PDB file of C-alpha atoms in Angstrom:
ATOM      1  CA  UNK S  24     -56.467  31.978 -20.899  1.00  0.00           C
ATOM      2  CA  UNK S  25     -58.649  33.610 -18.141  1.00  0.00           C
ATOM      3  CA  UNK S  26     -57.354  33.821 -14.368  1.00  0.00           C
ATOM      4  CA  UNK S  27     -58.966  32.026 -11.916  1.00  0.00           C
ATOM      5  CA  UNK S  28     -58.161  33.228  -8.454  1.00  0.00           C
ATOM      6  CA  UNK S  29     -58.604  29.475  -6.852  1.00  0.00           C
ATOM      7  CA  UNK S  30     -55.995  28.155  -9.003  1.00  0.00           C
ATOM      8  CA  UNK S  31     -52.420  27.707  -7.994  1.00  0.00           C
ATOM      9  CA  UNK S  32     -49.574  29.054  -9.710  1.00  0.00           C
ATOM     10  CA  UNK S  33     -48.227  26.054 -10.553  1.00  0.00           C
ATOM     11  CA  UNK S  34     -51.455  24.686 -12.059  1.00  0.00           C
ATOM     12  CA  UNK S  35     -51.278  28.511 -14.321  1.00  0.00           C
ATOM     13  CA  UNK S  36     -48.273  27.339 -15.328  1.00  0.00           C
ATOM     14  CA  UNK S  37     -48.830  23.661 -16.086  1.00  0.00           C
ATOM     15  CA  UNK S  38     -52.100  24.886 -18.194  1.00  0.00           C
ATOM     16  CA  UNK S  39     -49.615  27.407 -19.972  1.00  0.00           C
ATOM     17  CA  UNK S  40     -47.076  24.944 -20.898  1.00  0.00           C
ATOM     18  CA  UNK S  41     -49.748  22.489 -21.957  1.00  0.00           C
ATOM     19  CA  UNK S  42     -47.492  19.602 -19.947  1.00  0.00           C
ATOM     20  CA  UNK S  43     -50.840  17.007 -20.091  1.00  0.00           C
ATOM     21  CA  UNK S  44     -50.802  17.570 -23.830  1.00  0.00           C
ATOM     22  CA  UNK S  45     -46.863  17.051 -24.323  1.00  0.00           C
ATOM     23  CA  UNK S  46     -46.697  14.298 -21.462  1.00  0.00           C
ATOM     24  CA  UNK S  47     -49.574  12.261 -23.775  1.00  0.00           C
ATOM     25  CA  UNK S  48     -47.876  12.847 -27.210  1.00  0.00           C
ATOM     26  CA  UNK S  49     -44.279  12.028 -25.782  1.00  0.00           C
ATOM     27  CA  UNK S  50     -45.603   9.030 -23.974  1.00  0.00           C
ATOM     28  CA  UNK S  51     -47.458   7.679 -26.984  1.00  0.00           C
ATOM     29  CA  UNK S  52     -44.329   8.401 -29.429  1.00  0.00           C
ATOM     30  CA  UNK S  53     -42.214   6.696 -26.839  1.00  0.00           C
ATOM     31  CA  UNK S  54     -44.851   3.357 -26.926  1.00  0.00           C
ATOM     32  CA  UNK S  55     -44.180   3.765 -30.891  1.00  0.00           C
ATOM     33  CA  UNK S  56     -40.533   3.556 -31.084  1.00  0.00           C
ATOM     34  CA  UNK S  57     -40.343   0.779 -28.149  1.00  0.00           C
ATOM     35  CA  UNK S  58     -42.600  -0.994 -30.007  1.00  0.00           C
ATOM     36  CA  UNK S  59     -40.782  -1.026 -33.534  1.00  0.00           C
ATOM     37  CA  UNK S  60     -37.688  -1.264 -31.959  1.00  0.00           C
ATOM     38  CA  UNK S  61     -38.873  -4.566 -29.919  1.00  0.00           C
ATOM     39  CA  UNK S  62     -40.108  -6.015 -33.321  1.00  0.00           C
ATOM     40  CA  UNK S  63     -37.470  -5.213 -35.425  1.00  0.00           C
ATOM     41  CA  UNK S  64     -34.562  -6.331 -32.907  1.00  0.00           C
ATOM     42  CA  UNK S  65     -36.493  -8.769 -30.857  1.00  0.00           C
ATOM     43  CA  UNK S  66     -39.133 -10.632 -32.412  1.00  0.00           C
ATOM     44  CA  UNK S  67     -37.878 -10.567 -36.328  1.00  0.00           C
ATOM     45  CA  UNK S  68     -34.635 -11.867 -35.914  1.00  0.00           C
ATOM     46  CA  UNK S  69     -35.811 -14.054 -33.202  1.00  0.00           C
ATOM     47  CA  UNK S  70     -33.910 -14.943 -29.666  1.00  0.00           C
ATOM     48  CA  UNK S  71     -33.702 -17.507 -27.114  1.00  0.00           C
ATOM     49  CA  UNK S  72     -33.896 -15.031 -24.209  1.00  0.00           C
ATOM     50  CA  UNK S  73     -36.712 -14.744 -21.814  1.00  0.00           C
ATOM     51  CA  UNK S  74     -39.094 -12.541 -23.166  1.00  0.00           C
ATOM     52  CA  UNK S  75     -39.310 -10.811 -19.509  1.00  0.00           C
ATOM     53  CA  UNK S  76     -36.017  -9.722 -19.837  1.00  0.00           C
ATOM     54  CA  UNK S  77     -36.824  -7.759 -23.202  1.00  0.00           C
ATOM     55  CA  UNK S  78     -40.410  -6.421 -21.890  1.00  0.00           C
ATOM     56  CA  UNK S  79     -38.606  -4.861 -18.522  1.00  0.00           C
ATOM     57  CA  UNK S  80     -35.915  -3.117 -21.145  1.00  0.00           C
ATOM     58  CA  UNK S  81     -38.769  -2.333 -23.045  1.00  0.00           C
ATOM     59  CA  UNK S  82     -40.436  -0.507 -20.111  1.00  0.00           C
ATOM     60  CA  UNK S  83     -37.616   1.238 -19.042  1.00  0.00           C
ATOM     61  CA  UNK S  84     -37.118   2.266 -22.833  1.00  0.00           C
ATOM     62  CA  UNK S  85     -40.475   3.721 -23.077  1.00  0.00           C
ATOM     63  CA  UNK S  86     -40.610   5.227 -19.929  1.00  0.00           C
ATOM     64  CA  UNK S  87     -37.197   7.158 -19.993  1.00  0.00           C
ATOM     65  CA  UNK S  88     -37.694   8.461 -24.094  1.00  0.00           C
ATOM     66  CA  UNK S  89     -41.470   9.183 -23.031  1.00  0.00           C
ATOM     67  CA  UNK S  90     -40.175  11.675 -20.312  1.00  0.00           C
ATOM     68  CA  UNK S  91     -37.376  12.841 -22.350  1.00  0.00           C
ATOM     69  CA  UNK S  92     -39.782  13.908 -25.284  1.00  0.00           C
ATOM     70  CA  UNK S  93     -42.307  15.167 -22.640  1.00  0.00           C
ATOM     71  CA  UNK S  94     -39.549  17.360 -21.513  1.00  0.00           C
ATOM     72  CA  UNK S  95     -38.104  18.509 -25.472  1.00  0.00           C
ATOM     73  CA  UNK S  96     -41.804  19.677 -25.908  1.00  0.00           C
ATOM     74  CA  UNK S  97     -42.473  21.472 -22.930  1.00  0.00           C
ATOM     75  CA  UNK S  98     -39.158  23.212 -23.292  1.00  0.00           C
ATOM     76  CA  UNK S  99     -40.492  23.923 -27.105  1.00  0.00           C
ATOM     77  CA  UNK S 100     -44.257  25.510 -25.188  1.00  0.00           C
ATOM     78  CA  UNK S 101     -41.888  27.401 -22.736  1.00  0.00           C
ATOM     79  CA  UNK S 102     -40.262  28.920 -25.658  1.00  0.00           C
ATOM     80  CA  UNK S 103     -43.044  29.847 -27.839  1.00  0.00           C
ATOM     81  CA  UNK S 104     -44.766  31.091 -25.143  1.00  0.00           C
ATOM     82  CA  UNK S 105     -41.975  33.937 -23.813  1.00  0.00           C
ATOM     83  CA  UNK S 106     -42.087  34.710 -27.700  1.00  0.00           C
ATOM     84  CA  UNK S 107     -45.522  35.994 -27.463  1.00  0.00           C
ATOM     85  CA  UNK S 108     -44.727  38.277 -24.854  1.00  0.00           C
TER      86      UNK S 108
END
């Protein structure tokens, strides 16, 4: 990791944490999961419900797990990276 004097602080520390790598994996495991769970308690046993209902539960599913596991692995960079020190 090499210094750069124009960058900010903050943008050391995002880089350190690797937040754009753990924001992309959480984000794509959360699409995963909302997806099964959609097909295996929406569309498999079937329902009479409009679907619009399901996809805005769906976003706000994927959404609040993808920041949740963007947040588990950050915490898990954080803590590997005071253990190198």
């Amino acid at each position: 990791m090499t210094d750069e004097p124009s960058r900010s602080p903050r943008a050391n520390m995002v880089a350190a944490l690797n937040v754009p790598q753990n924001a992309r994996r959480g984000f794509g495991f959360a699409l995963l999961a909302t997806l099964a769970i959609f097909v295996f308690f929406v569309l498999l046993p079937g329902t009479f419900r409009s679907p619009l209902f399901y996809l805005a539960l769906g976003f706000v599913l994927a959404t609040s797990l993808g920041a949740f596991a963007t947040v588990i692995l950050t915490l898990i960079s954080a803590y590997r990276l005071s253990r190198e020190s």
